Coordinates of C-alpha atoms in Angstrom, one line a residue:
M1 CA -24.2 3.3 45.4
E2 CA -26.4 0.7 43.6
R3 CA -25.3 2.2 40.2
S4 CA -21.6 1.8 40.9
R5 CA -22.1 -1.8 42.2
A6 CA -24.0 -2.6 38.9
A7 CA -21.1 -1.2 36.9
V8 CA -18.6 -3.3 38.8
Y9 CA -20.7 -6.5 38.2
A10 CA -21.1 -5.6 34.5
T11 CA -17.3 -5.1 34.1
A12 CA -16.5 -8.3 35.9
A13 CA -19.0 -10.2 33.6
V14 CA -17.4 -8.8 30.5
I15 CA -13.9 -9.8 31.7
V16 CA -15.1 -13.3 32.5
L17 CA -16.8 -13.7 29.1
V18 CA -13.7 -12.4 27.2
T19 CA -11.4 -14.7 29.2
V20 CA -13.6 -17.8 28.6
A21 CA -14.1 -16.9 24.9
S22 CA -10.4 -16.5 24.2
G23 CA -9.2 -19.3 26.5
P24 CA -8.4 -22.9 25.8
L25 CA -12.0 -23.9 25.8
V26 CA -12.4 -22.4 22.4
G27 CA -10.4 -24.2 19.8
A28 CA -11.4 -22.2 16.7
V29 CA -8.2 -20.4 16.5
T30 CA -4.9 -22.3 16.7
V31 CA -1.4 -21.2 15.8
P32 CA 0.8 -24.1 14.6
E33 CA 4.0 -24.8 16.4
G34 CA 6.8 -22.9 14.8
G35 CA 4.5 -20.1 13.5
V36 CA 2.5 -19.7 10.4
S37 CA 3.5 -22.0 7.5
G38 CA 4.0 -21.0 3.9
P39 CA 6.8 -19.4 1.9
A40 CA 8.5 -16.3 3.4
P41 CA 7.9 -13.0 1.5
G42 CA 10.5 -12.2 -1.0
T43 CA 11.3 -15.9 -1.8
G44 CA 10.7 -18.0 -4.8
S45 CA 10.5 -16.7 -8.4
A46 CA 8.1 -15.2 -10.9
T47 CA 8.0 -14.1 -14.5
V48 CA 6.7 -10.5 -14.6
S49 CA 6.4 -8.3 -17.6
V50 CA 5.2 -4.7 -17.7
V51 CA 2.0 -4.2 -19.6
S52 CA 1.5 -0.5 -18.9
M53 CA 3.0 2.2 -16.6
P54 CA 1.8 5.7 -16.3
D55 CA 3.8 8.6 -17.7
R56 CA 2.0 11.2 -15.7
A57 CA 0.7 11.8 -12.2
T58 CA -1.2 14.7 -10.7
L59 CA -1.2 16.8 -7.5
E60 CA -4.9 17.9 -7.2
P61 CA -6.4 20.2 -4.6
G62 CA -8.9 18.6 -2.2
Q63 CA -12.6 19.1 -2.8
Y64 CA -15.1 21.2 -0.9
G65 CA -12.5 23.8 0.2
T66 CA -10.2 21.4 2.1
D67 CA -6.8 22.8 2.6
V68 CA -4.8 19.9 1.1
Y69 CA -3.4 18.6 -2.1
Y70 CA -3.5 14.9 -3.1
L71 CA -0.9 13.0 -5.2
E72 CA -2.8 10.7 -7.6
V73 CA -0.8 8.0 -9.4
P74 CA -2.5 6.0 -12.1
D75 CA -2.5 2.2 -11.9
A76 CA 0.2 0.1 -13.5
A77 CA -0.5 -3.3 -15.1
V78 CA 1.8 -6.3 -15.2
D79 CA 1.5 -9.8 -16.6
V80 CA 2.4 -12.5 -14.0
S81 CA 3.2 -16.2 -14.5
A82 CA 5.3 -19.0 -13.2
V83 CA 5.0 -17.9 -9.5
T84 CA 6.7 -20.1 -6.9
G85 CA 7.3 -19.2 -3.3
Q86 CA 6.1 -15.7 -2.4
P87 CA 7.9 -13.0 -4.5
V88 CA 7.1 -9.4 -3.8
L89 CA 6.4 -6.5 -6.3
T90 CA 7.0 -3.0 -5.1
Y91 CA 5.4 -0.1 -7.1
S92 CA 6.9 3.2 -6.0
L93 CA 7.1 6.9 -6.9
S94 CA 9.9 9.1 -5.5
V95 CA 9.7 12.8 -5.8
P96 CA 12.8 14.3 -4.2
E97 CA 11.2 17.7 -3.5
L98 CA 8.2 16.2 -1.9
K99 CA 7.7 12.6 -0.6
S100 CA 7.9 9.0 -1.8
R101 CA 5.0 6.6 -2.0
S102 CA 5.1 2.8 -2.4
S103 CA 2.7 -0.1 -2.6
V104 CA 3.7 -3.7 -2.0
F105 CA 2.1 -6.7 -3.6
F106 CA 2.7 -10.3 -2.5
L107 CA 2.4 -12.8 -5.3
R108 CA 1.0 -16.3 -4.6
P109 CA 2.3 -19.6 -5.9
G110 CA 0.6 -20.5 -9.1
E111 CA -0.8 -16.9 -9.7
Q112 CA -0.9 -15.9 -13.3
G113 CA -2.5 -13.3 -15.6
Q114 CA -2.8 -9.6 -15.6
K115 CA -2.5 -7.8 -12.3
E116 CA -3.4 -4.1 -11.6
L117 CA -1.0 -2.3 -9.3
S118 CA -2.2 0.8 -7.5
M119 CA -1.0 3.3 -5.0
D120 CA -3.0 5.0 -2.3
R121 CA -3.1 8.8 -2.7
L122 CA -0.8 10.8 -0.6
S123 CA -1.8 14.2 1.0
F124 CA 0.3 17.4 1.1
D125 CA -0.1 20.7 2.9
P126 CA -0.6 23.3 0.1
G127 CA 2.4 25.2 1.4
A128 CA 4.6 22.3 0.4
V129 CA 3.4 22.5 -3.2
D130 CA 5.3 25.4 -4.8
R131 CA 5.6 24.5 -8.5
E132 CA 3.4 23.8 -11.4
R133 CA 5.1 20.5 -12.1
Y134 CA 7.5 18.1 -10.6
I135 CA 9.6 15.2 -12.0
G136 CA 9.5 12.0 -10.1
Q137 CA 11.0 8.5 -10.5
L138 CA 8.5 5.7 -11.0
R139 CA 9.8 2.2 -10.2
L140 CA 8.7 -1.4 -10.3
V141 CA 10.9 -3.9 -8.4
L142 CA 10.6 -7.7 -8.0
R143 CA 12.1 -9.2 -4.9
A144 CA 12.6 -13.0 -5.0
S145 CA 15.1 -15.6 -4.0
G146 CA 17.4 -14.4 -6.8
G147 CA 17.6 -10.9 -5.2
E148 CA 16.1 -7.6 -6.4
T149 CA 15.3 -7.0 -10.0
T150 CA 14.2 -3.6 -11.3
L151 CA 11.5 -4.2 -13.9
Y152 CA 10.8 -0.5 -14.6
R153 CA 12.5 2.8 -13.8
E154 CA 11.5 5.9 -15.6
P155 CA 10.9 9.6 -14.9
V156 CA 7.3 10.6 -14.5
V157 CA 5.8 14.1 -14.8
I158 CA 3.6 15.2 -11.8
E159 CA 1.3 18.0 -12.9
V160 CA -0.1 20.4 -10.3
T161 CA -3.8 21.1 -11.1
G162 CA -6.3 23.6 -9.8

């Protein structure tokens, strides 16, 4: 009986502490009226030129006997300048027989210089991988106030290793 009463008191104490810590007494976190300020994603403009894009990707078996394949796409590099607003870059690979993968990059006002673009690896069940090579479509798209501009679109070979 004593143990359950202690648990009730401990739970009540945690609830009170969380309520006080997140209540109006703590002014450390405030949200401005009308939401978060700043440019909306996909607005503004930027000058972006392609420095390098991969011409190959790989489907590699997992290590240590794992029953999975991983799609590894090398990084791309772009040169960015004259950024206003918050334009968005999308680096994507589409493989019709398998899956698609994209990474999104938000550019900041005033940002300039070379930027590396990467994609997280994507896992596949080995039963889905039934060829020695696939052909995919690698794309780089800039979304800004002027709309959508395709900066790069080329086929890429995906080699199955192991």
